[in-house]
Amino acid sequence: MSPRVVVLDYGSGNVRSVVRAVERAGAEVELTADPAAADRADGLVVPGVGAYAACMEGLDAVKGGRTIGRRLSGGRPVLGICVGMQVLFDQGIEHGVVTAGCGEWPGVVERLRSPIVPHMGWNTVEVPDGSRMFEGIADERFYFVHSYGVREWTLAPERPFTPPHVMWTATGDDRFVSAVENGPLWATQFHPEKSGDAGARLLRNWLATL
Amino acid sequence: MSLAVRVIPCLDVDAGRVVKGVNFTDLRDAGDPVEMAEVYDAEGADELTFLDITASSDDRATTREMVARTAEQVFIPLTVGGGVRTPDDVDVLLRAGADKVGVNTAAIARPEVLSDVARRFGNQVLVLSVDARRSDEQPSGFEVTTHGGRRSAGLDAVDWVRRATELGVGEILLNSMDADGTRQGFDLEMIRAVRAVTHAPLIASGGAGRLEHFAPAVEAGADAVLAASVFHFGEFTVGQVKQALSDAGHPVR
């Protein structure tokens, strides 16, 4: 049976592409803001484009942070995409405005320091051994479009837990976290739904964990 | 490693149909933008741009429907430009499935539309499309034109890009009206002049006629290259352009 996935609909940009791409990867997808449906689904996708503060406002309005927290406490998979990844960290700073995030991971989302911003286009990802997310696609390029990122990962690996896989990408002399695979919580700074066949494989890799 | 140079085919569409330069023999319907988008995707296009040249508002609904059908089938970024005047126009196209929206003439008359769009949707969706040509009338030697290059907008093109970047555009599509259609190569001086005043990604357009024309545009400062007729007429493929860029030492996908 196909896994059932909810794409959280909290008023963030172009979510149709996310829905279609996850469907194509083999899931039954519902686009909704209903917390009960988001709790029940086999997997929850948190998309996000635009400003951090606006995304957090939208997420708060549908109690998205609470839904994410509840799912994770039960070990139930969540995938954050782009700003949907950024909001998983402690805070975002855009134009000097500090906005509290969901705080699932320590870290600050701040403006990239590369000479060309936004970081837009197809870039590579440094993938550590043993990543399930990048199984079969570690050498592929993925589509990014963002001006902010997390440039310091501070969550210490603690035994007996499985340490997270943290993926990095470089732009100019800058370097930022481009994906994280941490137990049931996965996230990508790039857009798998816009990354052609490589993106489709990544989504299938995620669906395989549901 | 770093970003790959993007190769972007541009499709002119009128009332939901591709209007110029169609030379794919294996298409069932040569004028169907969705089918052409699928072909370009399969060839390795990094992104697609639709330029809507539709005149009437009725036909714009057809364009939206076409964007939606494409976004259902093609999983690479889609930019749609042409006739975009207000943040609500942008909203409609984003909802239809566009990832980025190009704004051109409307921003010349009302530059604040750029900051309005950037504030509401984020600067990553906003592409400033600039049709520029050489002119002694402007300090930089380049002026902005309207009406397909037939009229001067009375603006310095380099200064316009600088201002638009401050207003929040996320990308610049720079089309040389002098080079457009000549197939003699990109206007490299224009690319250099614009590169110097913006931190936004820069797409070079206009003048591509041979495979060796693309690498110099990148060396002049372009992050992406866009072409229409050379792809539509089948003179070369997206894959051949990428190979030429790669041979010149530029990263490609």
Short mmCIF file of N, CA, C and O in Angstrom, two decimals, chain A residues 111-155:
data_model
loop_
_atom_site.label_atom_id
_atom_site.label_comp_id
_atom_site.label_asym_id
_atom_site.label_seq_id
_atom_site.Cartn_x
_atom_site.Cartn_y
_atom_site.Cartn_z
N ARG A 111 22.05 35.27 6.87
CA ARG A 111 22.28 35.57 5.48
C ARG A 111 23.58 34.95 4.97
O ARG A 111 24.60 34.95 5.67
N LEU A 112 23.54 34.41 3.77
CA LEU A 112 24.74 33.84 3.17
C LEU A 112 25.73 34.94 2.86
O LEU A 112 25.34 36.08 2.60
N ARG A 113 27.01 34.61 2.89
CA ARG A 113 28.03 35.64 2.66
C ARG A 113 28.71 35.51 1.30
O ARG A 113 29.74 36.11 1.07
N SER A 114 28.12 34.73 0.42
CA SER A 114 28.74 34.57 -0.90
C SER A 114 28.52 35.84 -1.73
O SER A 114 27.59 36.62 -1.47
N PRO A 115 29.38 36.11 -2.73
CA PRO A 115 29.23 37.33 -3.52
C PRO A 115 27.94 37.38 -4.35
O PRO A 115 27.43 38.46 -4.63
N ILE A 116 27.42 36.22 -4.73
CA ILE A 116 26.16 36.18 -5.49
C ILE A 116 25.07 35.60 -4.60
O ILE A 116 25.16 34.45 -4.18
N VAL A 117 24.08 36.42 -4.28
CA VAL A 117 22.95 36.00 -3.46
C VAL A 117 21.68 36.50 -4.15
O VAL A 117 21.67 37.65 -4.61
N PRO A 118 20.59 35.71 -4.23
CA PRO A 118 20.41 34.35 -3.69
C PRO A 118 21.35 33.30 -4.29
O PRO A 118 21.84 33.46 -5.41
N HIS A 119 21.60 32.26 -3.51
CA HIS A 119 22.27 31.06 -3.99
C HIS A 119 21.22 30.31 -4.81
O HIS A 119 20.27 29.75 -4.26
N MET A 120 21.34 30.39 -6.15
CA MET A 120 20.28 29.91 -7.02
C MET A 120 20.85 28.99 -8.09
O MET A 120 21.75 29.38 -8.83
N GLY A 121 20.34 27.78 -8.14
CA GLY A 121 20.78 26.86 -9.18
C GLY A 121 21.12 25.49 -8.62
O GLY A 121 20.78 25.15 -7.49
N TRP A 122 21.83 24.72 -9.47
CA TRP A 122 22.09 23.31 -9.17
C TRP A 122 23.48 23.17 -8.55
O TRP A 122 24.48 23.47 -9.18
N ASN A 123 23.52 22.68 -7.32
CA ASN A 123 24.80 22.54 -6.64
C ASN A 123 24.97 21.11 -6.10
O ASN A 123 24.01 20.35 -6.02
N THR A 124 26.21 20.81 -5.76
CA THR A 124 26.52 19.48 -5.22
C THR A 124 26.36 19.49 -3.70
O THR A 124 26.28 20.54 -3.07
N VAL A 125 26.35 18.30 -3.13
CA VAL A 125 26.18 18.13 -1.69
C VAL A 125 27.26 17.17 -1.20
O VAL A 125 27.52 16.16 -1.84
N GLU A 126 27.92 17.55 -0.08
CA GLU A 126 28.90 16.63 0.52
C GLU A 126 28.12 15.66 1.40
O GLU A 126 27.51 16.07 2.38
N VAL A 127 28.18 14.41 1.03
CA VAL A 127 27.35 13.40 1.71
C VAL A 127 28.24 12.42 2.48
O VAL A 127 29.10 11.77 1.89
N PRO A 128 28.05 12.32 3.81
CA PRO A 128 28.82 11.34 4.56
C PRO A 128 28.36 9.91 4.26
O PRO A 128 27.23 9.70 3.80
N ASP A 129 29.23 8.95 4.52
CA ASP A 129 28.87 7.55 4.31
C ASP A 129 27.67 7.18 5.17
O ASP A 129 27.53 7.66 6.28
N GLY A 130 26.85 6.31 4.63
CA GLY A 130 25.75 5.75 5.43
C GLY A 130 24.46 6.55 5.35
O GLY A 130 23.50 6.22 6.03
N SER A 131 24.43 7.60 4.53
CA SER A 131 23.18 8.37 4.40
C SER A 131 22.14 7.56 3.65
O SER A 131 22.41 7.02 2.58
N ARG A 132 20.94 7.49 4.23
CA ARG A 132 19.85 6.83 3.51
C ARG A 132 19.21 7.80 2.53
O ARG A 132 18.73 7.42 1.47
N MET A 133 19.20 9.08 2.92
CA MET A 133 18.56 10.10 2.08
C MET A 133 19.19 10.15 0.69
O MET A 133 18.52 10.30 -0.31
N PHE A 134 20.51 10.01 0.66
CA PHE A 134 21.24 10.18 -0.61
C PHE A 134 21.65 8.86 -1.24
O PHE A 134 22.49 8.83 -2.13
N GLU A 135 21.02 7.76 -0.79
CA GLU A 135 21.35 6.46 -1.35
C GLU A 135 21.14 6.49 -2.87
O GLU A 135 20.05 6.79 -3.36
N GLY A 136 22.20 6.23 -3.61
CA GLY A 136 22.11 6.18 -5.07
C GLY A 136 22.24 7.53 -5.76
O GLY A 136 22.27 7.60 -6.99
N ILE A 137 22.31 8.63 -4.99
CA ILE A 137 22.34 9.96 -5.61
C ILE A 137 23.36 10.89 -4.95
O ILE A 137 23.26 12.11 -5.04
N ALA A 138 24.37 10.32 -4.31
CA ALA A 138 25.34 11.15 -3.56
C ALA A 138 26.13 12.08 -4.48
O ALA A 138 26.63 13.11 -4.04
N ASP A 139 26.24 11.73 -5.75
CA ASP A 139 27.04 12.55 -6.67
C ASP A 139 26.19 13.49 -7.53
O ASP A 139 26.71 14.15 -8.42
N GLU A 140 24.90 13.54 -7.28
CA GLU A 140 24.02 14.35 -8.12
C GLU A 140 23.98 15.81 -7.65
O GLU A 140 24.37 16.11 -6.54
N ARG A 141 23.50 16.66 -8.54
CA ARG A 141 23.25 18.06 -8.17
C ARG A 141 21.77 18.26 -7.88
O ARG A 141 20.92 17.60 -8.47
N PHE A 142 21.50 19.22 -6.96
CA PHE A 142 20.12 19.52 -6.56
C PHE A 142 19.87 21.01 -6.70
O PHE A 142 20.79 21.82 -6.66
N TYR A 143 18.56 21.37 -6.85
CA TYR A 143 18.23 22.76 -7.13
C TYR A 143 17.99 23.56 -5.84
O TYR A 143 17.09 23.24 -5.06
N PHE A 144 18.79 24.59 -5.68
CA PHE A 144 18.69 25.48 -4.51
C PHE A 144 18.17 26.84 -4.94
O PHE A 144 18.49 27.33 -6.02
N VAL A 145 17.40 27.47 -4.06
CA VAL A 145 17.14 28.90 -4.23
C VAL A 145 16.84 29.49 -2.84
O VAL A 145 15.79 29.27 -2.27
N HIS A 146 17.84 30.20 -2.30
CA HIS A 146 17.71 30.77 -0.95
C HIS A 146 18.82 31.79 -0.71
O HIS A 146 19.86 31.74 -1.37
N SER A 147 18.57 32.68 0.23
CA SER A 147 19.56 33.70 0.57
C SER A 147 20.10 33.52 1.99
O SER A 147 21.01 34.23 2.41
N TYR A 148 19.50 32.59 2.73
CA TYR A 148 19.86 32.38 4.13
C TYR A 148 20.20 30.91 4.35
O TYR A 148 19.75 30.05 3.60
N GLY A 149 20.98 30.65 5.38
CA GLY A 149 21.33 29.27 5.66
C GLY A 149 21.92 29.11 7.05
O GLY A 149 22.15 30.10 7.76
N VAL A 150 22.16 27.86 7.44
CA VAL A 150 22.75 27.54 8.74
C VAL A 150 24.22 27.22 8.49
O VAL A 150 24.52 26.26 7.78
N ARG A 151 25.11 28.03 9.02
CA ARG A 151 26.52 27.77 8.72
C ARG A 151 27.28 27.13 9.86
O ARG A 151 28.48 26.90 9.78
N GLU A 152 26.56 26.82 10.96
CA GLU A 152 27.20 26.11 12.07
C GLU A 152 26.26 25.04 12.61
O GLU A 152 25.12 25.34 12.98
N TRP A 153 26.73 23.81 12.63
CA TRP A 153 25.93 22.70 13.20
C TRP A 153 26.51 22.39 14.56
O TRP A 153 27.68 22.03 14.68
N THR A 154 25.70 22.56 15.63
CA THR A 154 26.26 22.46 16.98
C THR A 154 25.71 21.28 17.78
O THR A 154 26.14 21.06 18.90
N LEU A 155 24.76 20.54 17.22
CA LEU A 155 24.20 19.41 17.95
C LEU A 155 25.24 18.30 18.06
O LEU A 155 25.64 17.72 17.05
#
